[in-house]
Structure formats: C-alpha cells, structure tokens
Amino acid sequence: MAAATFAKLSSLTSSFKSPIPISLSTLPFSTSPQNPTHHRYTDFSCSLSHASSNPRSASAAVTQKTAPSHDFVSRYADGEPRKGADILVEALEREGVKDVFAYPGGASMEIHQALTRSKIIRNVLPRHEQGGVFAAEGYARSSGVPGVCIATSGPGATNLVSGLADAMLDSIPLVAITGQVPRRMIGTDAFQETPIVEVTRSITKHNYLVLDVDDIPRIVSEAFFLATSGRPGPVLIDVPKDIQQQLAVPKWNQPPRLSGYMSRLPKAPNESHLEQIVRLVSESKRPVLYVGGGCLNSSEELKRFVELTGIPVASTLMGLGVFPISDELSLQMLGMHGTVYANYAVDKSDLLLAFGVRFDDRVTGKLEAFASRAKIVHIDIDSAEIGKNKQPHVSVCSDVKLALQGINKILENKGANLNLDYSDWRQELNKQKVEFPLSYKTFGEAIPPQYAIQVLDELTGGNAIVSTGVGQHQMWAAQFYKYRKPRQWLTSGGLGAMGFGLPAAIGAAVANPDAVVVDIDGDGSFIMNVQELATIRVENLPVKILLLNNQHLGMVVQWEDRFYKANRAHTYLGDPSNESEIFPNMLKFAEACGIPAARVTKKEDLKAAIQKMLDTPGPYLLDVIVPHQEHVLPMIPSGGAFKDVITEGDGRTQY
C-alpha cells in the first residue's frame, strides 16, 4: 500500500508532514502552578452527557465532564521540547488516566520509556496483548472509566482485534494505542507493519493515524471524548515510531475537530414524547420493562420509575445488576437462556418498555413472535438501533438517564391521578415464578455447577464483582448469582469471546482494589488466556478463580446433545488416551505461577472449599469438577419463540 493511500486511513488526521527535529509551536498557557491546566475533556461542551461504559450507556446526565479537583502540573518547563512519546503520556495523564495495560515491542518502546518517567500512570503488564485489551475492558466495565491498552505494531496490534470488537459490540469506552513503523516506511511491508487503522475500521467507534506530532494532544483529547460520549465504544490511536521520537513543544488547548460528530449527538428528550409514554403506561394492563446495558448509569432513575409504577423488570445479559435481582419485581434475565417467567411476561405483555437495549437475536429469537401483543416503547442513545430489528410504536433517541428523569417527574406530578394498579398482572407472573423456578438436579456426590454459583453468591452476600468466560458457566453465572448493583457483572455479551474472564478480572481488581473479584470460568475459556496468571501473581491481585471444569466445550456439547444426536465433534478437551484423569491439570498452571490452588470433586466439600478460597489473601484458583452432561435451562432454540421453550432434560437423555 502506498504511503499516500495509508494516510487516508484516518478521517481526522492532519496531512502528511516530513519529520522535523523540533516543533517550536508556543504553548497557549503556562504549565506552572499559578496558571494550571485542568484535564478531562474541558474543551468540549455538548447537550448530552458523557455516557458511561456499556451498551449505549444511555446515562451520565451532566453536560460536561468536570475537571478534577486538583490542578495538573506538568513535569516539563514551559516551552521545553520533549519527545512525542512523552507528549502522549502527559496527554493520558491530563485525561485522568491512572492505569494502563501495555505490552512493549519495537514500535512502542518509546511509549514505554515515557511511561517509566510518569509518576502518575501505573502499567499493569499483561502476558499477551489480548489479555491487555480484555483487562482494559474489565477496568472500564467495572468502573465506568475508559480503559487504556497499548501494544506494538504488527502482531501486537492485531492481537487487540478481538478486544476491540468486543468493546464495540458491548459499547465499552476503550482507548487503544498502537505503535506503528516510521512514516517513511508505511506502505512498504516493513517488518511488523500492519495497517491497523484499516484492519480495525469497522470494529472501532473511530480511529486515528497520527501524522503530525503537534496533533497528539488534540487526538488524545478527542479519543477520550469519543470513547465516552453518546454510545460509548473503542477508539484506536496509531502512532508511528518517528512521531514518538520527534521533539516538540505541545499545544494543549487545541480546539477539537468534531463538529459533525457533535451535531449528531442526541439532544435532551422531548417532553411531549415522555408524556406519550406515561399515557401508554397508564392505559396498559400488562406492562413489562426490558432493560439493558444502556441503563447501567441510570439504575437509580430506573428503580424510582419501578417504585412509581410497579412494573416488573426483565433484564438482558448486559443489563444484569441495573435492577436488583432479589427485588420482588425482578424477573431476572430474558432471552434464550432467560427465566420462563421473564419470557412469559414479554410474550403476554401489552406494553414493552425497551430501555437501553438493541433487540439482540439472543433476546428476541423469532422477531415476529417477540412481544407480538405489545405496543413497544424504545429509548436508546443510538439512533441506528431504533427500528433496526423491531419497529417501536414510540421511540425516543436520548440518554436513558435524562428520559427516565423526565418520565419520573411527570409521574410524580400526576401522582394518584394515574391510578396505576398492576396487581393482577404481578400475581399472574408470580404464579409463573412458582411453577417454573430456576432449578437443577443433583446426581450422587457430583457437584452441580449451578450449586457452586449459588454457594458463591451466599458466601459473598451477592456483593462480588464477577467476570466470566463464554459458554455454559457464563449462563449459569447470569442465572444463579444475585447481582445487586450495576458494574458487578463483567461478561463478553455481543462477541462471546472465550478467554475474557481472567484478564477482565485483572482489570476489575486494578480498578476496584478493595472489592472481591471472582472469575467464574470454564476450562475451555480459562486456558485461552491462562498466561495471565503470571500477571495476577506479579501484581499480587486478589483475583479468585472459580473454575467449573467439565473437560468439555460445554455449550457446544449441549447443542450436540440436542441437535446433533450427541455426536462429539472435537468438543472433548481432556486427554482421549486417559479419560479417567483430569487433563490438563489446572492446579499445575497455578503452581507454576505461585498461586495457591485446590480441587474439589464432591458436593459436600464444596462450601468449605469456596470459603477457603475467599478467605485466602491474594489470588486463588479453585478447580471444581462438574459433570459434562448438564444443560443450561431454560432454553429457547435459536430462531425460536416462547412457545418453543425447553425446560427439561440434559446430556443423559437421548433426543
């Protein structure tokens, strides 16, 4: 690819400039304490808040990020030239970044050297770039603050791809920085050169190729604004090595070049639309709330809305924790592996209030049959999602937090005049809860995986931050752990990326040093990023790993049982020549990294083993051996409707 072609890869970069020894542009302010510069997006103002992390994070209702309480003081004197890499690191500091997940290489060495000169930023060294980007996601998902990961060019950059795609699908604010070959070598197939801007164009919210060292402050500021405003998402910044090495005097107060983006950000909701929603609520007899990750920052407003109306709440996988699962109005999760009563409520409802959701296929199944009796109200921050899969009767393109605040105000003003009474509807749903509870069977001394999660919930009081891999264990963790608040539940939803759980737990532990962080993992997912045990040990992160080990790729085995006559097609993960032994021995992985570990095989020993895991200071791995015949139930087959729900059976039955 020619250099001129590559230069077009970012729509917001400056034109190509030849390398110069020093850029002597003057600073528009003093970096001395007498005239400090604040950080966190103070250049931007917009009618919409900077939303948080997670699906269309329709939240955060302030119009501008406030500057931090302390003044930023540069370690460089006014007008003092410094390398582009040092400008980049200071730009991160000015955005409030305290932690990054960065793995060095030839094209990013200058950035790492600059990081060693920072007294503010801590680098948590992953053992694989995918571990780094998933850790940055765990950091963002659990804190609401953008996660930052850094990788070198070529294979380092391409190792970030799964994490960027995951953040894009789940709307996670992420800033990924990659080293690139020097500008003069771009397009020559140089050593460790990949056009990462082109590779990631469709899986990032935006990306940049930095072609002028003077653009670094503006680009970093814009990247954080883009990652967190509107519907959050990942932004990539590709920095050629000669730009990192070039000396310059930074210009910190450059105006953003985002006029088109700013003009498209949603405005505050129209009050007449909110009045219309309240009218539909008052006319409804069987309303149900369908809430997703877009509500993560509007949990309090949602709880107030439920308090004012008494409408039951069904949550998506990404929305778990937005509304307390233990609340009597919670229907828990809906969708393919949702509760019977949540899916029943949606099927029988006459009004579906869809807040911060995208009508994903794993929720809706057969679209024509989903909520077919209901009028649909859709509130979402992303206009592209409204009407994409399911046409709503009333739609509001807005921050869910602002919309709920407006709706609650109308409800409070109208008060008793509305005379909302859904007691018959709630009674009907309570009968479904009694008739079709989440349940499982026990076979002899074997440990039901669902029971292991119930015990963990009991012993942690439902207060742990839980990360997962992808598969059966993920669904059981969604069903049987009773999440109390937002940002407790970290999982790869849209992409379904195995190997997510362990590095995500690292990010959560870094962002929440006082929290109990548990990675509920499966043996297949765990081994995909098992090398991150080394990071956990070196950083002494108190990550607990509850490994549900069934020696199989469990969810695929379940589909084989149900739809392929139990024909095993490469889903056994053990050693076929010695099936009686657990293989690989996960305890040896832990031992190799100096992490305490234990194995439990009998149900009667499980509670004490989990308690010991929680009581042991620092990291701990508990290998829980579970039967591979278990199925995640209920289950609505892909493309099916509520009438097709499966509630019985497992791998011990023939279909």
PDB file of C-alpha atoms in Angstrom, residues 245-513:
ATOM      1  CA  GLN A 245      10.796  10.136  18.843  1.00  0.00           C
ATOM      2  CA  GLN A 246      10.272  13.618  17.407  1.00  0.00           C
ATOM      3  CA  LEU A 247      10.925  16.560  19.740  1.00  0.00           C
ATOM      4  CA  ALA A 248       8.160  19.114  20.093  1.00  0.00           C
ATOM      5  CA  VAL A 249       6.576  21.654  22.419  1.00  0.00           C
ATOM      6  CA  PRO A 250       2.953  20.542  22.900  1.00  0.00           C
ATOM      7  CA  LYS A 251      -0.087  22.753  22.330  1.00  0.00           C
ATOM      8  CA  TRP A 252      -2.577  21.552  24.934  1.00  0.00           C
ATOM      9  CA  ASN A 253      -5.607  23.717  24.223  1.00  0.00           C
ATOM     10  CA  GLN A 254      -6.251  22.894  20.587  1.00  0.00           C
ATOM     11  CA  PRO A 255      -9.921  23.045  19.551  1.00  0.00           C
ATOM     12  CA  PRO A 256     -11.481  19.707  18.638  1.00  0.00           C
ATOM     13  CA  ARG A 257     -12.315  18.888  15.032  1.00  0.00           C
ATOM     14  CA  LEU A 258     -15.542  17.036  15.748  1.00  0.00           C
ATOM     15  CA  SER A 259     -18.234  19.411  14.520  1.00  0.00           C
ATOM     16  CA  GLY A 260     -20.048  16.704  12.548  1.00  0.00           C
ATOM     17  CA  TYR A 261     -19.998  14.260  15.468  1.00  0.00           C
ATOM     18  CA  MET A 262     -21.067  16.919  17.962  1.00  0.00           C
ATOM     19  CA  SER A 263     -24.012  17.933  15.799  1.00  0.00           C
ATOM     20  CA  ARG A 264     -25.257  14.337  15.677  1.00  0.00           C
ATOM     21  CA  LEU A 265     -25.193  13.707  19.425  1.00  0.00           C
ATOM     22  CA  PRO A 266     -28.721  13.213  20.782  1.00  0.00           C
ATOM     23  CA  LYS A 267     -30.399  16.137  22.471  1.00  0.00           C
ATOM     24  CA  ALA A 268     -32.486  16.129  25.633  1.00  0.00           C
ATOM     25  CA  PRO A 269     -35.738  14.158  25.187  1.00  0.00           C
ATOM     26  CA  ASN A 270     -38.863  15.940  24.000  1.00  0.00           C
ATOM     27  CA  GLU A 271     -41.337  16.276  26.866  1.00  0.00           C
ATOM     28  CA  SER A 272     -44.322  15.523  24.628  1.00  0.00           C
ATOM     29  CA  HIS A 273     -42.779  12.121  23.833  1.00  0.00           C
ATOM     30  CA  LEU A 274     -42.318  11.422  27.538  1.00  0.00           C
ATOM     31  CA  GLU A 275     -45.951  12.406  28.171  1.00  0.00           C
ATOM     32  CA  GLN A 276     -46.965   9.937  25.467  1.00  0.00           C
ATOM     33  CA  ILE A 277     -45.004   7.165  27.220  1.00  0.00           C
ATOM     34  CA  VAL A 278     -46.699   7.956  30.539  1.00  0.00           C
ATOM     35  CA  ARG A 279     -50.087   7.827  28.788  1.00  0.00           C
ATOM     36  CA  LEU A 280     -49.268   4.370  27.359  1.00  0.00           C
ATOM     37  CA  VAL A 281     -48.215   3.209  30.829  1.00  0.00           C
ATOM     38  CA  SER A 282     -51.485   4.443  32.329  1.00  0.00           C
ATOM     39  CA  GLU A 283     -53.534   2.657  29.629  1.00  0.00           C
ATOM     40  CA  SER A 284     -51.620  -0.610  29.935  1.00  0.00           C
ATOM     41  CA  LYS A 285     -52.771  -3.678  31.879  1.00  0.00           C
ATOM     42  CA  ARG A 286     -49.725  -5.928  31.400  1.00  0.00           C
ATOM     43  CA  PRO A 287     -46.596  -3.763  31.025  1.00  0.00           C
ATOM     44  CA  VAL A 288     -43.052  -5.084  31.335  1.00  0.00           C
ATOM     45  CA  LEU A 289     -39.663  -3.382  31.381  1.00  0.00           C
ATOM     46  CA  TYR A 290     -36.926  -4.772  29.111  1.00  0.00           C
ATOM     47  CA  VAL A 291     -33.687  -3.124  30.281  1.00  0.00           C
ATOM     48  CA  GLY A 292     -30.139  -3.493  29.010  1.00  0.00           C
ATOM     49  CA  GLY A 293     -26.602  -2.273  29.451  1.00  0.00           C
ATOM     50  CA  GLY A 294     -27.677   1.177  28.273  1.00  0.00           C
ATOM     51  CA  CYS A 295     -29.249   1.604  31.729  1.00  0.00           C
ATOM     52  CA  LEU A 296     -26.056   0.952  33.716  1.00  0.00           C
ATOM     53  CA  ASN A 297     -25.717   4.613  34.660  1.00  0.00           C
ATOM     54  CA  SER A 298     -29.412   5.137  35.290  1.00  0.00           C
ATOM     55  CA  SER A 299     -30.006   2.447  37.889  1.00  0.00           C
ATOM     56  CA  GLU A 300     -31.358   4.899  40.488  1.00  0.00           C
ATOM     57  CA  GLU A 301     -33.738   6.508  37.994  1.00  0.00           C
ATOM     58  CA  LEU A 302     -34.936   3.072  36.882  1.00  0.00           C
ATOM     59  CA  LYS A 303     -35.558   1.978  40.476  1.00  0.00           C
ATOM     60  CA  ARG A 304     -37.533   5.167  41.070  1.00  0.00           C
ATOM     61  CA  PHE A 305     -39.591   4.532  37.909  1.00  0.00           C
ATOM     62  CA  VAL A 306     -40.388   0.986  39.123  1.00  0.00           C
ATOM     63  CA  GLU A 307     -41.273   2.361  42.567  1.00  0.00           C
ATOM     64  CA  LEU A 308     -43.701   4.854  40.984  1.00  0.00           C
ATOM     65  CA  THR A 309     -45.316   2.355  38.590  1.00  0.00           C
ATOM     66  CA  GLY A 310     -44.909  -1.174  39.992  1.00  0.00           C
ATOM     67  CA  ILE A 311     -43.932  -2.512  36.553  1.00  0.00           C
ATOM     68  CA  PRO A 312     -41.905  -5.782  36.601  1.00  0.00           C
ATOM     69  CA  VAL A 313     -38.357  -5.751  35.212  1.00  0.00           C
ATOM     70  CA  ALA A 314     -36.699  -8.213  32.815  1.00  0.00           C
ATOM     71  CA  SER A 315     -33.002  -7.683  32.135  1.00  0.00           C
ATOM     72  CA  THR A 316     -30.734  -8.565  29.241  1.00  0.00           C
ATOM     73  CA  LEU A 317     -27.405 -10.309  29.822  1.00  0.00           C
ATOM     74  CA  MET A 318     -25.656  -6.916  29.655  1.00  0.00           C
ATOM     75  CA  GLY A 319     -28.186  -5.263  31.949  1.00  0.00           C
ATOM     76  CA  LEU A 320     -27.793  -7.592  34.943  1.00  0.00           C
ATOM     77  CA  GLY A 321     -27.374  -5.565  38.133  1.00  0.00           C
ATOM     78  CA  VAL A 322     -29.161  -2.474  36.820  1.00  0.00           C
ATOM     79  CA  PHE A 323     -32.163  -3.578  38.900  1.00  0.00           C
ATOM     80  CA  PRO A 324     -31.564  -5.757  41.998  1.00  0.00           C
ATOM     81  CA  ILE A 325     -32.289  -9.395  41.137  1.00  0.00           C
ATOM     82  CA  SER A 326     -33.545 -10.100  44.665  1.00  0.00           C
ATOM     83  CA  ASP A 327     -36.324  -7.477  44.306  1.00  0.00           C
ATOM     84  CA  GLU A 328     -39.816  -8.994  44.085  1.00  0.00           C
ATOM     85  CA  LEU A 329     -40.426  -7.104  40.818  1.00  0.00           C
ATOM     86  CA  SER A 330     -37.327  -8.571  39.169  1.00  0.00           C
ATOM     87  CA  LEU A 331     -37.993 -11.219  36.515  1.00  0.00           C
ATOM     88  CA  GLN A 332     -34.227 -11.774  36.160  1.00  0.00           C
ATOM     89  CA  MET A 333     -32.846 -12.367  32.658  1.00  0.00           C
ATOM     90  CA  LEU A 334     -34.912 -12.783  29.497  1.00  0.00           C
ATOM     91  CA  GLY A 335     -33.894 -14.337  26.190  1.00  0.00           C
ATOM     92  CA  MET A 336     -32.513 -17.676  25.003  1.00  0.00           C
ATOM     93  CA  HIS A 337     -31.444 -18.787  28.497  1.00  0.00           C
ATOM     94  CA  GLY A 338     -33.641 -16.368  30.423  1.00  0.00           C
ATOM     95  CA  THR A 339     -36.204 -17.386  33.011  1.00  0.00           C
ATOM     96  CA  VAL A 340     -39.521 -18.794  31.867  1.00  0.00           C
ATOM     97  CA  TYR A 341     -41.350 -16.038  33.728  1.00  0.00           C
ATOM     98  CA  ALA A 342     -39.332 -13.222  32.108  1.00  0.00           C
ATOM     99  CA  ASN A 343     -40.021 -14.601  28.637  1.00  0.00           C
ATOM    100  CA  TYR A 344     -43.661 -15.287  29.568  1.00  0.00           C
ATOM    101  CA  ALA A 345     -44.042 -11.665  30.698  1.00  0.00           C
ATOM    102  CA  VAL A 346     -42.716 -10.324  27.394  1.00  0.00           C
ATOM    103  CA  ASP A 347     -44.850 -12.763  25.387  1.00  0.00           C
ATOM    104  CA  LYS A 348     -48.088 -11.836  27.210  1.00  0.00           C
ATOM    105  CA  SER A 349     -47.395  -8.132  27.705  1.00  0.00           C
ATOM    106  CA  ASP A 350     -49.443  -5.348  26.144  1.00  0.00           C
ATOM    107  CA  LEU A 351     -46.685  -2.737  26.626  1.00  0.00           C
ATOM    108  CA  LEU A 352     -42.945  -3.395  26.292  1.00  0.00           C
ATOM    109  CA  LEU A 353     -40.742  -0.627  27.677  1.00  0.00           C
ATOM    110  CA  ALA A 354     -37.368  -1.237  25.993  1.00  0.00           C
ATOM    111  CA  PHE A 355     -34.754   0.982  27.660  1.00  0.00           C
ATOM    112  CA  GLY A 356     -31.106   0.941  26.598  1.00  0.00           C
ATOM    113  CA  VAL A 357     -31.379  -2.264  24.561  1.00  0.00           C
ATOM    114  CA  ARG A 358     -30.883  -3.319  20.925  1.00  0.00           C
ATOM    115  CA  PHE A 359     -33.319  -6.222  20.394  1.00  0.00           C
ATOM    116  CA  ASP A 360     -30.464  -8.685  20.003  1.00  0.00           C
ATOM    117  CA  ASP A 361     -31.244 -12.055  18.404  1.00  0.00           C
ATOM    118  CA  ARG A 362     -30.361 -13.913  21.641  1.00  0.00           C
ATOM    119  CA  VAL A 363     -33.135 -11.941  23.358  1.00  0.00           C
ATOM    120  CA  THR A 364     -35.816 -11.872  20.686  1.00  0.00           C
ATOM    121  CA  GLY A 365     -35.486 -15.246  18.973  1.00  0.00           C
ATOM    122  CA  LYS A 366     -38.059 -15.170  16.174  1.00  0.00           C
ATOM    123  CA  LEU A 367     -38.617 -11.438  15.719  1.00  0.00           C
ATOM    124  CA  GLU A 368     -42.224 -11.622  14.508  1.00  0.00           C
ATOM    125  CA  ALA A 369     -43.229 -13.590  17.620  1.00  0.00           C
ATOM    126  CA  PHE A 370     -41.343 -11.398  20.116  1.00  0.00           C
ATOM    127  CA  ALA A 371     -43.723  -9.211  22.166  1.00  0.00           C
ATOM    128  CA  SER A 372     -46.231  -9.652  19.353  1.00  0.00           C
ATOM    129  CA  ARG A 373     -49.179  -8.490  21.510  1.00  0.00           C
ATOM    130  CA  ALA A 374     -47.427  -5.398  22.858  1.00  0.00           C
ATOM    131  CA  LYS A 375     -47.029  -1.776  21.977  1.00  0.00           C
ATOM    132  CA  ILE A 376     -43.291  -1.076  22.068  1.00  0.00           C
ATOM    133  CA  VAL A 377     -41.559   1.967  23.535  1.00  0.00           C
ATOM    134  CA  HIS A 378     -37.852   2.131  22.666  1.00  0.00           C
ATOM    135  CA  ILE A 379     -35.488   4.591  24.346  1.00  0.00           C
ATOM    136  CA  ASP A 380     -31.887   4.438  23.190  1.00  0.00           C
ATOM    137  CA  ILE A 381     -28.956   6.798  22.794  1.00  0.00           C
ATOM    138  CA  ASP A 382     -28.054   5.422  19.364  1.00  0.00           C
ATOM    139  CA  SER A 383     -30.487   6.359  16.600  1.00  0.00           C
ATOM    140  CA  ALA A 384     -29.166   3.464  14.469  1.00  0.00           C
ATOM    141  CA  GLU A 385     -30.670   0.961  16.927  1.00  0.00           C
ATOM    142  CA  ILE A 386     -34.183   2.385  16.846  1.00  0.00           C
ATOM    143  CA  GLY A 387     -36.248   0.372  14.387  1.00  0.00           C
ATOM    144  CA  LYS A 388     -33.222  -1.688  13.282  1.00  0.00           C
ATOM    145  CA  ASN A 389     -34.623  -5.058  14.369  1.00  0.00           C
ATOM    146  CA  LYS A 390     -38.074  -4.282  15.789  1.00  0.00           C
ATOM    147  CA  GLN A 391     -40.231  -1.299  14.886  1.00  0.00           C
ATOM    148  CA  PRO A 392     -41.347   0.622  18.008  1.00  0.00           C
ATOM    149  CA  HIS A 393     -44.671   2.419  18.404  1.00  0.00           C
ATOM    150  CA  VAL A 394     -42.973   5.249  20.317  1.00  0.00           C
ATOM    151  CA  SER A 395     -39.248   5.953  20.153  1.00  0.00           C
ATOM    152  CA  VAL A 396     -37.017   8.429  21.947  1.00  0.00           C
ATOM    153  CA  CYS A 397     -33.408   8.861  20.834  1.00  0.00           C
ATOM    154  CA  SER A 398     -31.861  10.132  24.039  1.00  0.00           C
ATOM    155  CA  ASP A 399     -29.816   9.361  27.082  1.00  0.00           C
ATOM    156  CA  VAL A 400     -31.930   6.914  29.138  1.00  0.00           C
ATOM    157  CA  LYS A 401     -30.969   8.740  32.328  1.00  0.00           C
ATOM    158  CA  LEU A 402     -32.405  12.024  31.054  1.00  0.00           C
ATOM    159  CA  ALA A 403     -35.512  10.295  29.690  1.00  0.00           C
ATOM    160  CA  LEU A 404     -36.192   8.482  32.973  1.00  0.00           C
ATOM    161  CA  GLN A 405     -35.665  11.667  34.971  1.00  0.00           C
ATOM    162  CA  GLY A 406     -38.264  13.367  32.768  1.00  0.00           C
ATOM    163  CA  ILE A 407     -40.727  10.475  32.961  1.00  0.00           C
ATOM    164  CA  ASN A 408     -40.349  10.229  36.743  1.00  0.00           C
ATOM    165  CA  LYS A 409     -41.023  13.954  37.101  1.00  0.00           C
ATOM    166  CA  ILE A 410     -44.244  13.608  35.088  1.00  0.00           C
ATOM    167  CA  LEU A 411     -45.286  10.563  37.168  1.00  0.00           C
ATOM    168  CA  GLU A 412     -44.582  12.395  40.437  1.00  0.00           C
ATOM    169  CA  ASN A 413     -46.578  15.411  39.308  1.00  0.00           C
ATOM    170  CA  LYS A 414     -49.576  13.320  38.202  1.00  0.00           C
ATOM    171  CA  GLY A 415     -49.340  11.114  41.270  1.00  0.00           C
ATOM    172  CA  ALA A 416     -52.525   9.354  42.369  1.00  0.00           C
ATOM    173  CA  ASN A 417     -54.464  10.667  39.369  1.00  0.00           C
ATOM    174  CA  LEU A 418     -52.903   7.918  37.231  1.00  0.00           C
ATOM    175  CA  ASN A 419     -54.250   5.176  39.485  1.00  0.00           C
ATOM    176  CA  LEU A 420     -51.722   2.576  38.285  1.00  0.00           C
ATOM    177  CA  ASP A 421     -52.596  -0.912  39.502  1.00  0.00           C
ATOM    178  CA  TYR A 422     -50.898  -3.962  38.028  1.00  0.00           C
ATOM    179  CA  SER A 423     -51.514  -6.293  40.954  1.00  0.00           C
ATOM    180  CA  ASP A 424     -53.399  -8.871  38.814  1.00  0.00           C
ATOM    181  CA  TRP A 425     -50.539  -8.907  36.290  1.00  0.00           C
ATOM    182  CA  ARG A 426     -47.904  -9.302  39.022  1.00  0.00           C
ATOM    183  CA  GLN A 427     -49.934 -12.122  40.573  1.00  0.00           C
ATOM    184  CA  GLU A 428     -50.049 -13.870  37.194  1.00  0.00           C
ATOM    185  CA  LEU A 429     -46.263 -13.568  36.908  1.00  0.00           C
ATOM    186  CA  ASN A 430     -45.731 -14.758  40.484  1.00  0.00           C
ATOM    187  CA  LYS A 431     -47.600 -17.956  39.580  1.00  0.00           C
ATOM    188  CA  GLN A 432     -45.120 -18.450  36.738  1.00  0.00           C
ATOM    189  CA  LYS A 433     -42.240 -17.927  39.185  1.00  0.00           C
ATOM    190  CA  VAL A 434     -43.628 -20.659  41.433  1.00  0.00           C
ATOM    191  CA  GLU A 435     -44.384 -23.037  38.559  1.00  0.00           C
ATOM    192  CA  PHE A 436     -41.124 -22.537  36.635  1.00  0.00           C
ATOM    193  CA  PRO A 437     -38.331 -21.552  39.023  1.00  0.00           C
ATOM    194  CA  LEU A 438     -34.685 -21.780  38.018  1.00  0.00           C
ATOM    195  CA  SER A 439     -33.710 -25.267  39.167  1.00  0.00           C
ATOM    196  CA  TYR A 440     -31.250 -28.107  38.685  1.00  0.00           C
ATOM    197  CA  LYS A 441     -30.821 -31.756  39.620  1.00  0.00           C
ATOM    198  CA  THR A 442     -28.183 -33.394  41.789  1.00  0.00           C
ATOM    199  CA  PHE A 443     -26.670 -36.741  40.876  1.00  0.00           C
ATOM    200  CA  GLY A 444     -24.962 -38.516  43.787  1.00  0.00           C
ATOM    201  CA  GLU A 445     -21.818 -36.793  45.042  1.00  0.00           C
ATOM    202  CA  ALA A 446     -21.310 -34.839  41.792  1.00  0.00           C
ATOM    203  CA  ILE A 447     -21.231 -31.051  42.077  1.00  0.00           C
ATOM    204  CA  PRO A 448     -23.967 -29.305  40.068  1.00  0.00           C
ATOM    205  CA  PRO A 449     -22.312 -26.210  38.539  1.00  0.00           C
ATOM    206  CA  GLN A 450     -25.400 -24.148  39.356  1.00  0.00           C
ATOM    207  CA  TYR A 451     -24.996 -25.078  43.023  1.00  0.00           C
ATOM    208  CA  ALA A 452     -21.386 -23.871  43.008  1.00  0.00           C
ATOM    209  CA  ILE A 453     -22.552 -20.422  41.873  1.00  0.00           C
ATOM    210  CA  GLN A 454     -25.364 -20.376  44.445  1.00  0.00           C
ATOM    211  CA  VAL A 455     -22.845 -21.113  47.204  1.00  0.00           C
ATOM    212  CA  LEU A 456     -20.548 -18.349  45.937  1.00  0.00           C
ATOM    213  CA  ASP A 457     -23.500 -15.935  45.947  1.00  0.00           C
ATOM    214  CA  GLU A 458     -24.366 -16.927  49.502  1.00  0.00           C
ATOM    215  CA  LEU A 459     -20.805 -16.627  50.824  1.00  0.00           C
ATOM    216  CA  THR A 460     -20.129 -13.262  49.136  1.00  0.00           C
ATOM    217  CA  GLY A 461     -23.539 -11.811  50.018  1.00  0.00           C
ATOM    218  CA  GLY A 462     -24.123 -11.098  46.336  1.00  0.00           C
ATOM    219  CA  ASN A 463     -21.512  -8.327  46.506  1.00  0.00           C
ATOM    220  CA  ALA A 464     -18.628  -9.723  44.444  1.00  0.00           C
ATOM    221  CA  ILE A 465     -17.580  -8.376  41.067  1.00  0.00           C
ATOM    222  CA  VAL A 466     -17.995 -11.393  38.786  1.00  0.00           C
ATOM    223  CA  SER A 467     -16.285 -11.896  35.440  1.00  0.00           C
ATOM    224  CA  THR A 468     -16.813 -14.893  33.182  1.00  0.00           C
ATOM    225  CA  GLY A 469     -15.576 -16.598  30.067  1.00  0.00           C
ATOM    226  CA  VAL A 470     -18.136 -17.678  27.484  1.00  0.00           C
ATOM    227  CA  GLY A 471     -20.314 -20.769  27.487  1.00  0.00           C
ATOM    228  CA  GLN A 472     -22.453 -22.721  29.942  1.00  0.00           C
ATOM    229  CA  HIS A 473     -20.678 -21.350  33.019  1.00  0.00           C
ATOM    230  CA  GLN A 474     -21.417 -17.819  31.760  1.00  0.00           C
ATOM    231  CA  MET A 475     -25.149 -18.509  31.531  1.00  0.00           C
ATOM    232  CA  TRP A 476     -25.249 -20.192  34.950  1.00  0.00           C
ATOM    233  CA  ALA A 477     -23.402 -17.216  36.442  1.00  0.00           C
ATOM    234  CA  ALA A 478     -26.057 -14.964  34.872  1.00  0.00           C
ATOM    235  CA  GLN A 479     -28.891 -17.107  36.242  1.00  0.00           C
ATOM    236  CA  PHE A 480     -27.762 -18.089  39.735  1.00  0.00           C
ATOM    237  CA  TYR A 481     -25.731 -15.155  41.100  1.00  0.00           C
ATOM    238  CA  LYS A 482     -27.998 -12.450  42.516  1.00  0.00           C
ATOM    239  CA  TYR A 483     -26.461  -9.184  41.320  1.00  0.00           C
ATOM    240  CA  ARG A 484     -27.353  -6.217  43.478  1.00  0.00           C
ATOM    241  CA  LYS A 485     -25.949  -3.237  41.581  1.00  0.00           C
ATOM    242  CA  PRO A 486     -24.540  -2.162  38.203  1.00  0.00           C
ATOM    243  CA  ARG A 487     -20.940  -2.965  37.200  1.00  0.00           C
ATOM    244  CA  GLN A 488     -20.771  -6.167  39.254  1.00  0.00           C
ATOM    245  CA  TRP A 489     -21.202  -8.336  36.190  1.00  0.00           C
ATOM    246  CA  LEU A 490     -18.477  -8.399  33.526  1.00  0.00           C
ATOM    247  CA  THR A 491     -19.037 -10.644  30.529  1.00  0.00           C
ATOM    248  CA  SER A 492     -18.447 -10.722  26.791  1.00  0.00           C
ATOM    249  CA  GLY A 493     -22.013 -10.381  25.557  1.00  0.00           C
ATOM    250  CA  GLY A 494     -22.239  -9.482  21.877  1.00  0.00           C
ATOM    251  CA  LEU A 495     -18.976 -11.045  20.695  1.00  0.00           C
ATOM    252  CA  GLY A 496     -18.961 -14.021  23.060  1.00  0.00           C
ATOM    253  CA  ALA A 497     -15.157 -14.078  23.335  1.00  0.00           C
ATOM    254  CA  MET A 498     -13.765 -17.077  25.183  1.00  0.00           C
ATOM    255  CA  GLY A 499     -10.732 -16.189  27.291  1.00  0.00           C
ATOM    256  CA  PHE A 500     -12.377 -12.966  28.516  1.00  0.00           C
ATOM    257  CA  GLY A 501     -12.895 -13.875  32.185  1.00  0.00           C
ATOM    258  CA  LEU A 502      -9.386 -13.992  33.655  1.00  0.00           C
ATOM    259  CA  PRO A 503      -7.985 -10.769  32.115  1.00  0.00           C
ATOM    260  CA  ALA A 504     -11.283  -8.937  32.744  1.00  0.00           C
ATOM    261  CA  ALA A 505     -10.956  -9.880  36.421  1.00  0.00           C
ATOM    262  CA  ILE A 506      -7.447  -8.363  36.379  1.00  0.00           C
ATOM    263  CA  GLY A 507      -8.847  -5.059  35.090  1.00  0.00           C
ATOM    264  CA  ALA A 508     -11.640  -5.111  37.682  1.00  0.00           C
ATOM    265  CA  ALA A 509      -9.177  -5.810  40.505  1.00  0.00           C
ATOM    266  CA  VAL A 510      -6.947  -2.916  39.392  1.00  0.00           C
ATOM    267  CA  ALA A 511      -9.918  -0.517  39.178  1.00  0.00           C
ATOM    268  CA  ASN A 512     -11.520  -1.777  42.437  1.00  0.00           C
ATOM    269  CA  PRO A 513      -8.656  -2.742  44.771  1.00  0.00           C
TER     270      PRO A 513
END
